[in-house]
CSV table of C-alpha atoms and ligand atoms in Angstrom, one decimal:
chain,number,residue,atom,x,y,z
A,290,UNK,CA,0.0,0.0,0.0
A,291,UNK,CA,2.6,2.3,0.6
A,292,UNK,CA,4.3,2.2,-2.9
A,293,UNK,CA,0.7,2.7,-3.8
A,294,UNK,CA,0.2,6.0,-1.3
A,295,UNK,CA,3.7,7.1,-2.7
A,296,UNK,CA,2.4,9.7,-5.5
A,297,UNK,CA,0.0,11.0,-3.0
A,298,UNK,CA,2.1,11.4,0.2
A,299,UNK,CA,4.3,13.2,-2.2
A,300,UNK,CA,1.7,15.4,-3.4
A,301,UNK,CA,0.7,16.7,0.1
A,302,UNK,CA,3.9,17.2,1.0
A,303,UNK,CA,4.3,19.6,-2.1
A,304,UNK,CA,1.5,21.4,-0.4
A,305,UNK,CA,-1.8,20.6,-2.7
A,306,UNK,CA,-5.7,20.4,-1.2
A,307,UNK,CA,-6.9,17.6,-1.5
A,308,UNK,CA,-10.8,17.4,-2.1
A,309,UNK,CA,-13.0,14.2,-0.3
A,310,UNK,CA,-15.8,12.5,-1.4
A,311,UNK,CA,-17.4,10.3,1.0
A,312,UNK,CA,-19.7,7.3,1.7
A,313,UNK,CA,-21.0,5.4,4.4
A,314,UNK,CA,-18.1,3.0,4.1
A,315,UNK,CA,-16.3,5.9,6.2
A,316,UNK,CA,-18.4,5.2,9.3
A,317,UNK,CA,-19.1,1.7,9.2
A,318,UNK,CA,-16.1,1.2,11.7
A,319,UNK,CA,-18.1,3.5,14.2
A,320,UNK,CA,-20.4,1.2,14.3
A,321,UNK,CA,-23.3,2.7,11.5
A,322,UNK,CA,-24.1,0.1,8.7
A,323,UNK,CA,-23.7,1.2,5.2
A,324,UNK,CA,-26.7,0.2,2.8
A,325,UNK,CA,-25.2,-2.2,0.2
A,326,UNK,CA,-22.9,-4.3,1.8
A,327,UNK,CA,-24.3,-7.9,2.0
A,328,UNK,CA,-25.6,-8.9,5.1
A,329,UNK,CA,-24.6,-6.0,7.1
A,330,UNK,CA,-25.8,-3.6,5.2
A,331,UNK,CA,-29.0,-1.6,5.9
A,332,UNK,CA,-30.9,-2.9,3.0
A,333,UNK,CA,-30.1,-6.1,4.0
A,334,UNK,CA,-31.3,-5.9,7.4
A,335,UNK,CA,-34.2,-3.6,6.2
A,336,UNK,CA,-35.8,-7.2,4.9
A,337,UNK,CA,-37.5,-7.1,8.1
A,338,UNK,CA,-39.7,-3.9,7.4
A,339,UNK,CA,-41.2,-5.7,4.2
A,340,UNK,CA,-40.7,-3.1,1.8
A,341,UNK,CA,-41.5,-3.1,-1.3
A,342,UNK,CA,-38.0,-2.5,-2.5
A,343,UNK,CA,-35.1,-1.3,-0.1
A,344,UNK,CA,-34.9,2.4,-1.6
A,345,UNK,CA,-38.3,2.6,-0.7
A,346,UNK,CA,-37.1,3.5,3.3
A,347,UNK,CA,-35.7,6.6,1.4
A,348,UNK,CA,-38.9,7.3,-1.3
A,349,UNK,CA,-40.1,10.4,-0.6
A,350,UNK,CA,-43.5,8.7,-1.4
A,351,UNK,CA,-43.0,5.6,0.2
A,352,UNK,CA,-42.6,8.4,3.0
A,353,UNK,CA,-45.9,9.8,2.4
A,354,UNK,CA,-47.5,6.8,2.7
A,355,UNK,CA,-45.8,4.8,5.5
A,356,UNK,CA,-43.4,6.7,7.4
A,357,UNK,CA,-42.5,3.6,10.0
A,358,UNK,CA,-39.8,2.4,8.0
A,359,UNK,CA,-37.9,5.5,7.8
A,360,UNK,CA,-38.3,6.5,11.7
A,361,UNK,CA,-37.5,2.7,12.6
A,362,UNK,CA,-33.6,3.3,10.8
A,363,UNK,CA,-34.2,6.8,11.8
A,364,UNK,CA,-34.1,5.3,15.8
A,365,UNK,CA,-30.5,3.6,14.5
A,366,UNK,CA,-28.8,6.2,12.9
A,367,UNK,CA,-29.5,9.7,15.2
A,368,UNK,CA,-26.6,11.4,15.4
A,369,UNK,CA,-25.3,11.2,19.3
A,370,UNK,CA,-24.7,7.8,19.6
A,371,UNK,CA,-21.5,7.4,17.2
A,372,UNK,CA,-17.8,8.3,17.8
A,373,UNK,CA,-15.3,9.7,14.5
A,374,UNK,CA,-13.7,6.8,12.8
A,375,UNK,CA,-9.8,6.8,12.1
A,376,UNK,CA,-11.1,7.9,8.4
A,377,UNK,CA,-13.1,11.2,10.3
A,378,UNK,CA,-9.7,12.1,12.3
A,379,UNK,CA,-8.0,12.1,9.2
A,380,UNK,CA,-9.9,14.7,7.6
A,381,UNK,CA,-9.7,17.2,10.5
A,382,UNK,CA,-5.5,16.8,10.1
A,383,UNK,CA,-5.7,17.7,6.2
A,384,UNK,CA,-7.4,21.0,8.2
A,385,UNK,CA,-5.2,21.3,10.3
A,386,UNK,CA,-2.0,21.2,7.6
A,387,UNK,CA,-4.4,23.7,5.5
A,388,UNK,CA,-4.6,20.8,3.2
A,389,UNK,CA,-8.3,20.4,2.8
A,390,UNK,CA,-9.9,22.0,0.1
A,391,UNK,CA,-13.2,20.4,0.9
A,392,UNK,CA,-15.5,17.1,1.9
A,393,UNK,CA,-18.1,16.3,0.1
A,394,UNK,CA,-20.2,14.0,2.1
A,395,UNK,CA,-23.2,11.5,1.5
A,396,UNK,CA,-23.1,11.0,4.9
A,397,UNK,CA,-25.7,12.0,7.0
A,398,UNK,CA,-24.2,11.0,10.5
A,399,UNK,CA,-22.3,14.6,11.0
A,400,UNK,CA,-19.3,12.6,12.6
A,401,UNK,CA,-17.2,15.2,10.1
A,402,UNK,CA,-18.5,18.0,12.1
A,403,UNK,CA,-17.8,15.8,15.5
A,404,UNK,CA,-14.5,14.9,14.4
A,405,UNK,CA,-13.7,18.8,14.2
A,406,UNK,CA,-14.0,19.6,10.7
A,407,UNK,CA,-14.9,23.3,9.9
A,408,UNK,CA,-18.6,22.9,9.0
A,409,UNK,CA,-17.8,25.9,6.2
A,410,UNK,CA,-15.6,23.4,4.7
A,411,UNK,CA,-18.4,20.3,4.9
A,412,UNK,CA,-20.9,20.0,1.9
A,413,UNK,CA,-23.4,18.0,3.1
A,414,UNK,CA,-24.8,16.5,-0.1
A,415,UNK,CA,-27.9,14.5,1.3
A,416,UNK,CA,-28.5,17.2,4.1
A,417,UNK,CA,-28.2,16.0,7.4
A,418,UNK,CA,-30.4,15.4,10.8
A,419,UNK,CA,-30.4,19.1,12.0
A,420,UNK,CA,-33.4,20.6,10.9
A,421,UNK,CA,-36.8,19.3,10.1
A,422,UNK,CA,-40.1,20.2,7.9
A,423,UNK,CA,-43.4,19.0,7.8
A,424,UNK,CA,-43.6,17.5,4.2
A,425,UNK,CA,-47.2,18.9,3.5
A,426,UNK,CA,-47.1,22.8,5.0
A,427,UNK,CA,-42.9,23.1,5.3
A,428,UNK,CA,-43.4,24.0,9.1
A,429,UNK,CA,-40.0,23.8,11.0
A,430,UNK,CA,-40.2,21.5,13.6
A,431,UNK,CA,-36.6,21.5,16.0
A,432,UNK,CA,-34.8,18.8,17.1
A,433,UNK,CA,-35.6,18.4,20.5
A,434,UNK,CA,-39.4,18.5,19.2
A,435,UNK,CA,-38.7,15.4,16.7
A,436,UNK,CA,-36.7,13.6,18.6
A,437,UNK,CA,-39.4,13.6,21.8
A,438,UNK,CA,-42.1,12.8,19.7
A,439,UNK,CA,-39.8,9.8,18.0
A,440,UNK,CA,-39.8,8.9,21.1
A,441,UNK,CA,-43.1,8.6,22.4
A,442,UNK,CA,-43.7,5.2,21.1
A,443,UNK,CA,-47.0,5.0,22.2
A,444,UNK,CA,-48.1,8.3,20.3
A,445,UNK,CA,-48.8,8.2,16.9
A,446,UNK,CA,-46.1,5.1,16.9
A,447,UNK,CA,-43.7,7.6,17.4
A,448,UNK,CA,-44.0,9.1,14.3
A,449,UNK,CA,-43.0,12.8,14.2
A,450,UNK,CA,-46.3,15.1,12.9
A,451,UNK,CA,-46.9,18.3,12.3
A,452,UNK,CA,-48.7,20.4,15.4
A,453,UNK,CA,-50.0,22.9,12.4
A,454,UNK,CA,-51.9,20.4,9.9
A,455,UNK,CA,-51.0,17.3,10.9
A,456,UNK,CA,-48.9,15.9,8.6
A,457,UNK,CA,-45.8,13.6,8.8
A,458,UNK,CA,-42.2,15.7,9.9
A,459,UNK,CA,-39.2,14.6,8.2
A,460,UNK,CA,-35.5,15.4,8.9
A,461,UNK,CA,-34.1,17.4,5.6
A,462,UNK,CA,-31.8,14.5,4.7
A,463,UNK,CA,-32.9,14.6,0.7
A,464,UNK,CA,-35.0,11.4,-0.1
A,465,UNK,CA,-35.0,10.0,-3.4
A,466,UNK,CA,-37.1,12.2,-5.8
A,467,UNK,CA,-35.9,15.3,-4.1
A,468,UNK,CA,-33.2,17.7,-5.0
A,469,UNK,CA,-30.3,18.3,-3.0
A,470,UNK,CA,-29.2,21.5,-1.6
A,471,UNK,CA,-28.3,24.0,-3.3
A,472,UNK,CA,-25.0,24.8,-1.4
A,473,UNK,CA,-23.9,21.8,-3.2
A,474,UNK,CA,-24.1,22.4,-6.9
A,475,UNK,CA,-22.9,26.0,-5.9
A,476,UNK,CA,-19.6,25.1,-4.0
A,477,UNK,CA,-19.4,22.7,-6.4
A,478,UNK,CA,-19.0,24.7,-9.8
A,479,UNK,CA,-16.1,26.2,-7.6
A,480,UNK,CA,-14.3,23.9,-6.3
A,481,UNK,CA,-14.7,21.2,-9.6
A,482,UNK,CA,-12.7,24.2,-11.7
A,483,UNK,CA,-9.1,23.4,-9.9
A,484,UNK,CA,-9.0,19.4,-7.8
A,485,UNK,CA,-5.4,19.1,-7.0
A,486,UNK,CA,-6.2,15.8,-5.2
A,487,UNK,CA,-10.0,14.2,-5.3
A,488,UNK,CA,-10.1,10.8,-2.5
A,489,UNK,CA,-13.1,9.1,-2.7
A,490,UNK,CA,-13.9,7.0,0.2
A,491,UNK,CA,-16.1,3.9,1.3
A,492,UNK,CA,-19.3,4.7,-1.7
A,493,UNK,CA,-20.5,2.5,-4.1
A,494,UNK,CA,-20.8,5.4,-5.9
A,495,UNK,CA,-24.3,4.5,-6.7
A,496,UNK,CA,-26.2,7.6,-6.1
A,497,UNK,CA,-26.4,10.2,-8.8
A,498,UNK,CA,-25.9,13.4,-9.0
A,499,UNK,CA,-22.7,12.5,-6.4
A,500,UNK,CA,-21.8,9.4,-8.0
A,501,UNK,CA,-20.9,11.5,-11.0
A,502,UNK,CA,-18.5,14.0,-9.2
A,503,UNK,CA,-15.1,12.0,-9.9
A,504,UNK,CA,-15.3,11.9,-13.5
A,505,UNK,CA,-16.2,15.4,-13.5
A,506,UNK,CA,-12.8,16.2,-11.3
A,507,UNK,CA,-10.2,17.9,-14.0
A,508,UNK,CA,-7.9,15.4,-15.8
A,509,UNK,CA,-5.1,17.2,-14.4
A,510,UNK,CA,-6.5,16.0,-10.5
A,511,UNK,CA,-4.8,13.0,-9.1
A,512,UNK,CA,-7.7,11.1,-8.3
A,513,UNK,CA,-7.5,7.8,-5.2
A,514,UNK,CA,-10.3,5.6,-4.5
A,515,UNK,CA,-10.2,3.7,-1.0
A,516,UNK,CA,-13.0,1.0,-1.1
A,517,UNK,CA,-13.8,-2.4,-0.5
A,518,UNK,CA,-14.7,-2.9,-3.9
A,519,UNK,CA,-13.4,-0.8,-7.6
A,520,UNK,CA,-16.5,1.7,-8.4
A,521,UNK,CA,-18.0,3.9,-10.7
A,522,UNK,CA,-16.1,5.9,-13.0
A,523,UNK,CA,-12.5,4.1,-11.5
A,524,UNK,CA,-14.1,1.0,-12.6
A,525,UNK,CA,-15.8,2.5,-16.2
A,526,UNK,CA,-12.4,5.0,-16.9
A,527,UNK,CA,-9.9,4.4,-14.5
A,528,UNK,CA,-7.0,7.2,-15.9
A,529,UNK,CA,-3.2,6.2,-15.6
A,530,UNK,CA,-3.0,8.6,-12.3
A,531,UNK,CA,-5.2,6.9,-10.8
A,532,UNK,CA,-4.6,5.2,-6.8
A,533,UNK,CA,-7.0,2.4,-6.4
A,534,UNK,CA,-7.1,1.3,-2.7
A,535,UNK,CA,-9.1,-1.8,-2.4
A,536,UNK,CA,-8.5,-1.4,1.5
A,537,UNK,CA,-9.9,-0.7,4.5
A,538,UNK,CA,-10.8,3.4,4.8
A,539,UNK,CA,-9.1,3.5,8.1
A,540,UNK,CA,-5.7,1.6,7.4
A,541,UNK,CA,-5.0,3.7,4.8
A,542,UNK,CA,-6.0,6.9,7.2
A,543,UNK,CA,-3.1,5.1,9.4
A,544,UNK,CA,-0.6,4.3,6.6
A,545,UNK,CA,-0.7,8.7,5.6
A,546,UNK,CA,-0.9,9.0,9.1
A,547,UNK,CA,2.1,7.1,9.7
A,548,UNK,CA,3.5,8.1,6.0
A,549,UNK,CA,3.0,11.9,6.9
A,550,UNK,CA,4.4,11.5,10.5
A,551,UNK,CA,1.5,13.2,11.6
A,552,UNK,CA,0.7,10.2,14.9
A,553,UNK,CA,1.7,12.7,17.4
A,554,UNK,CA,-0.5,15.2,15.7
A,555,UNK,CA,-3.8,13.0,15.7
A,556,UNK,CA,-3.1,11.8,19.2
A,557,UNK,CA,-3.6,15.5,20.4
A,558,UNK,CA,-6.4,15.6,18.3
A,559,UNK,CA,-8.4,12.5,19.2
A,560,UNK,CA,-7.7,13.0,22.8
A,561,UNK,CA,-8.8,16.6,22.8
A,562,UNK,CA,-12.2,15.3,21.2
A,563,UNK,CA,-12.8,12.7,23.6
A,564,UNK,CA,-12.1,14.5,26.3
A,565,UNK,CA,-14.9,17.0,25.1
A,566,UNK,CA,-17.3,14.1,24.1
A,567,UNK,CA,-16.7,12.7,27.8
A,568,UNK,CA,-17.0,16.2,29.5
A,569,UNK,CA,-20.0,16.7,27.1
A,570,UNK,CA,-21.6,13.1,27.8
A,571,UNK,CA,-21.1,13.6,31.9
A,572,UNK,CA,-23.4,16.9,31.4
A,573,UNK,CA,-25.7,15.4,29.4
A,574,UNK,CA,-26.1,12.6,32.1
A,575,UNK,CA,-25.9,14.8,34.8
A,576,UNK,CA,-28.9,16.9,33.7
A,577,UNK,CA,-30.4,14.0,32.4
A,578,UNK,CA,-30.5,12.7,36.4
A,579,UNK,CA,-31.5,15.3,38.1
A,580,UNK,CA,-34.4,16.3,35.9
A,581,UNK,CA,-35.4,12.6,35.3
A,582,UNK,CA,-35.5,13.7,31.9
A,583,UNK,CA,-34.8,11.2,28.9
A,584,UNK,CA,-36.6,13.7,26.4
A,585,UNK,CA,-33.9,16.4,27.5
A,586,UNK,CA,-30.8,13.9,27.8
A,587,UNK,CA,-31.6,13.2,23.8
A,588,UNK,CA,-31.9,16.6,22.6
A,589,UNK,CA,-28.8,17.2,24.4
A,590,UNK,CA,-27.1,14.8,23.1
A,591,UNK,CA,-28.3,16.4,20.1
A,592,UNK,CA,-26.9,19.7,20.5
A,593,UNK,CA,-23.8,18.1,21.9
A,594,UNK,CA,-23.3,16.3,18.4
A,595,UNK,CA,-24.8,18.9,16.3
A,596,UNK,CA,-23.7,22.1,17.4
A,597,UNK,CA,-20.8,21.4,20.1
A,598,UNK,CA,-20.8,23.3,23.2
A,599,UNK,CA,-18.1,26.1,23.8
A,600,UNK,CA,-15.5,25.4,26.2
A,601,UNK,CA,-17.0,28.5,28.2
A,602,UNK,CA,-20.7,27.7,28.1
A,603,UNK,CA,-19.8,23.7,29.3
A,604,UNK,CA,-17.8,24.8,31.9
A,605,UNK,CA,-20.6,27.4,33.2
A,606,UNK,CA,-23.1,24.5,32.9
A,607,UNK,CA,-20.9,21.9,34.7
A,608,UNK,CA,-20.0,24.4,37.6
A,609,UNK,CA,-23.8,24.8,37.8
A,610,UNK,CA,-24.3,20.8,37.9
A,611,UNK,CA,-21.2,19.7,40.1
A,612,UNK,CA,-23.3,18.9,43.1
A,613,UNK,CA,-25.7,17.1,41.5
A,614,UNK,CA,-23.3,15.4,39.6
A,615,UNK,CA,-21.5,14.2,42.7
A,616,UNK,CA,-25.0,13.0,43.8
A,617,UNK,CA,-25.8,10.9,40.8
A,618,UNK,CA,-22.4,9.6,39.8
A,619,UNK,CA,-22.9,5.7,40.5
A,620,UNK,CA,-26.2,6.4,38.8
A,621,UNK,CA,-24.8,7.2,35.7
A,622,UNK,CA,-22.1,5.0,35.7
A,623,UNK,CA,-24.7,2.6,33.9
A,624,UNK,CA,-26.5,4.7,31.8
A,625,UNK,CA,-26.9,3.7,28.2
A,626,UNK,CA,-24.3,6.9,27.3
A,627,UNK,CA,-22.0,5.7,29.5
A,628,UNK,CA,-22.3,2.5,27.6
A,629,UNK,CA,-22.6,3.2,23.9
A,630,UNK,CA,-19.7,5.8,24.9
A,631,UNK,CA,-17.2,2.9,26.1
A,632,UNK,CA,-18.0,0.6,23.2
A,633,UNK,CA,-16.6,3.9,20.7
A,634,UNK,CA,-13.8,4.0,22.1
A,635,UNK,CA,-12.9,0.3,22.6
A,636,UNK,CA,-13.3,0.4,18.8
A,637,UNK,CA,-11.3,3.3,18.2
A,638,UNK,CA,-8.6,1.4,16.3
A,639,UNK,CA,-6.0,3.8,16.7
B,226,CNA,P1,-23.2,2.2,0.0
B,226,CNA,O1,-23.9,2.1,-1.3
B,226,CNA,O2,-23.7,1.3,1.1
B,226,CNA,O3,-21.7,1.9,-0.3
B,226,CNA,C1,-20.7,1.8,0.7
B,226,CNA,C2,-19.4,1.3,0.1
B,226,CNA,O4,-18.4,1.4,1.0
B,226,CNA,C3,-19.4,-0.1,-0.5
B,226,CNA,O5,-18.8,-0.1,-1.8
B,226,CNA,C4,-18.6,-0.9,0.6
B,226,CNA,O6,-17.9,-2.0,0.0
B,226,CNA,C5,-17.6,0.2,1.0
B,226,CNA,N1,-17.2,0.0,2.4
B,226,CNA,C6,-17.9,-0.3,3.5
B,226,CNA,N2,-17.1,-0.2,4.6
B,226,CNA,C7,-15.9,0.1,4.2
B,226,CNA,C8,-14.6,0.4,4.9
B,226,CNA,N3,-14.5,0.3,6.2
B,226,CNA,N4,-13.6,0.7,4.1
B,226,CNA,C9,-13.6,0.8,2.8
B,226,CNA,N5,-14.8,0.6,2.1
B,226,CNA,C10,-15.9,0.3,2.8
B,226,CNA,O7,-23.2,3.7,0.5
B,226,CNA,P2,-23.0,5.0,-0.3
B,226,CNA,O8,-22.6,6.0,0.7
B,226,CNA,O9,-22.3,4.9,-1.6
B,226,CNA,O10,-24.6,5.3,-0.7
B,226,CNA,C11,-25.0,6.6,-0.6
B,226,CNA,C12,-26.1,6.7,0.5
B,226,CNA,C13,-25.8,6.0,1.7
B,226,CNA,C14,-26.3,8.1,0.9
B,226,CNA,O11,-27.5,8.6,0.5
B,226,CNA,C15,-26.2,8.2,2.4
B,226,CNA,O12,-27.2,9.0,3.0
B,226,CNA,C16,-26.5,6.8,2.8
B,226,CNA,N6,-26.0,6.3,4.1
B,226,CNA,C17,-25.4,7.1,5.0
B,226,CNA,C18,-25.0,6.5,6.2
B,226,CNA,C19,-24.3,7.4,7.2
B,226,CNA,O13,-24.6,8.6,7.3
B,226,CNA,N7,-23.3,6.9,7.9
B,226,CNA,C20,-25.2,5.2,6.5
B,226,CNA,C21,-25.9,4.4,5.6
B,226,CNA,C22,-26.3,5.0,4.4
């Protein structure tokens, strides 16, 4: 792999951005499914909802119709449950060596964002969980709102709906038959005029328009797939220049790592994140105690994820929760946070 990585390392080392596009092969190691692989893949274990077809849990249609297959993967995938990949970490070091042009990302987990990535520098191509609409009047519904009515099972079968007219709410992650944001075809027209590097990472590369992005990078752009499998236009019109990676995303985010001699550099990184997911996740379970609040713990855990806390505001708020915190501390030991928190980092193979 690393005569392979050679052009590449040399590249960044010249100085040139490097551009991503990215899949849900990037998070799989965090513990999110992508769609298509067999058998772990969320089609595959979407059998169960008896759809029609597997897209269908992404229709905006099907939607209309039956919404309980979307909120059941819905229940799987909200953001707050996941910690960055190797992959993620990676991306946030092209930042910090002002190497990162941009990420394109199909992804709708935000673990860019949690990872530390400049969300001005994040095009989220299939939008993402952070806002909501009704799908028949457009009312905004927030977060906090969704997320408690997702979870009041024995309401409307926890089905988010519209306190105006009734209709069903849905997260603006773009469904198939809708059109993606417009942020993307803008920043796009920019950035597709000078790709000094393009890495395309863990897609099929399925999913038009974004499937269609790395044939549109220059011919001049040295272009590197990392995937399981050879995809799309690699596979259709694979150029000379091309680095074809049939590896796992995060070894190779360890071989450029190691390549780059940038482990001290992520080890400052990944430890400053955790410490702020920890410090973030003992608030969050803190408040969640003493208000005997699970609606409030999740819409925490939203913000936490979504927006981050400052440094300032986290330290007011855990000043302000100490003694309670001191109260409740073998409580929380057990919680499902504390839990899903541990498993992360146990799989945080770095
Ligand atoms: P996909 O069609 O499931 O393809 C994933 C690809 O990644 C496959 O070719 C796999 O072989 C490959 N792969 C899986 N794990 C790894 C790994 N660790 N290293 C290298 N390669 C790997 O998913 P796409 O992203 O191409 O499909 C586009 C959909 C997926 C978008 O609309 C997303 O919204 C949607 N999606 C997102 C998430 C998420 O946000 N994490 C999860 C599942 C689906």
């Amino acid at each position: 792999m690393d005569i392979k990585l050679k052009p590449l390392i040399e590249a960044l080392q010249k100085g040139e951005k490097a551009v991503f596009f990215l899949g849900a092969g990037v998070s799989t190691s965090c513990g999110i499914p992508d769609f298509r692989s067999p058998k772990t893949g969320l089609y595959a274990q979407l059998q169960r909802l008896k759809l029609p077809y597997s897209e269908a849990v992404f229709d905006i249609d099907y939607f209309r119709n039956d919404p309980k297959a979307f909120y059941t993967l819905c229940d799987e995938l909200y953001p707050g449950k996941f910690f960055p990949s190797t992959f993620h970490f990676l991306l946030r070091l092209f930042q910090e060596k002002d190497l990162l042009q941009r990420v394109y990302t199909q992804n709708i987990d935000t673990l860019e964002q949690l990872a530390g990535v400049n969300p001005a520098k994040i095009i989220a191509a299939h939008g993402s969980f952070a806002d909501n609409h009704c799908i028949d009047c457009n009312e905004r519904m927030l977060p906090e709102e969704l997320k408690r009515q997702m979870n009041q099972k024995t309401v409307n079968d926890g089905i988010p709906t519209c306190p105006k007219c009734k209709g069903y709410v849905k997260p603006d992650i773009v469904f198939f038959g809708e059109s993606l944001p417009a942020k993307f075809f803008d920043s796009w027209k920019e950035d597709s005029k000078a790709i000094d590097i393009a890495i395309v990472v863990g897609t099929s590369l399925t999913v038009y328009p974004f499937a269609g992005l790395p044939a549109e990078c220059p011919i001049t752009s040295l272009r590197v797939l990392v995937n399981n499998e050879v995809v799309g236009d690699f596979k259709r019109n694979k150029r000379k220049t091309d680095i074809i990676l049939k590896n796992h995303c995060d070894e190779v985010a360890s071989a450029i790592i190691l390549l780059l001699d940038w482990q001290l550099d992520l080890d400052a990184i990944v430890d400053q994140r955790m410490k702020k997911l920890t410090k973030n996740a003992y608030l969050i379970r803190t408040t969640m105690v003493s208000n005997h609040s699970t609606e409030l713990m999740d819409s925490l855990i939203y913000e936490n994820t979504a927006e981050e806390f400052s440094d300032e505001v986290q330290d007011k708020k855990m000043a302000a929760t100490e003694k309670t915190a001191k109260r409740v501390a073998e409580a929380i030991k057990s919680t499902e946070e504390e839990r899903a928190l541990q498993h992360d980092l146990a799989n945080l193979s770095i």
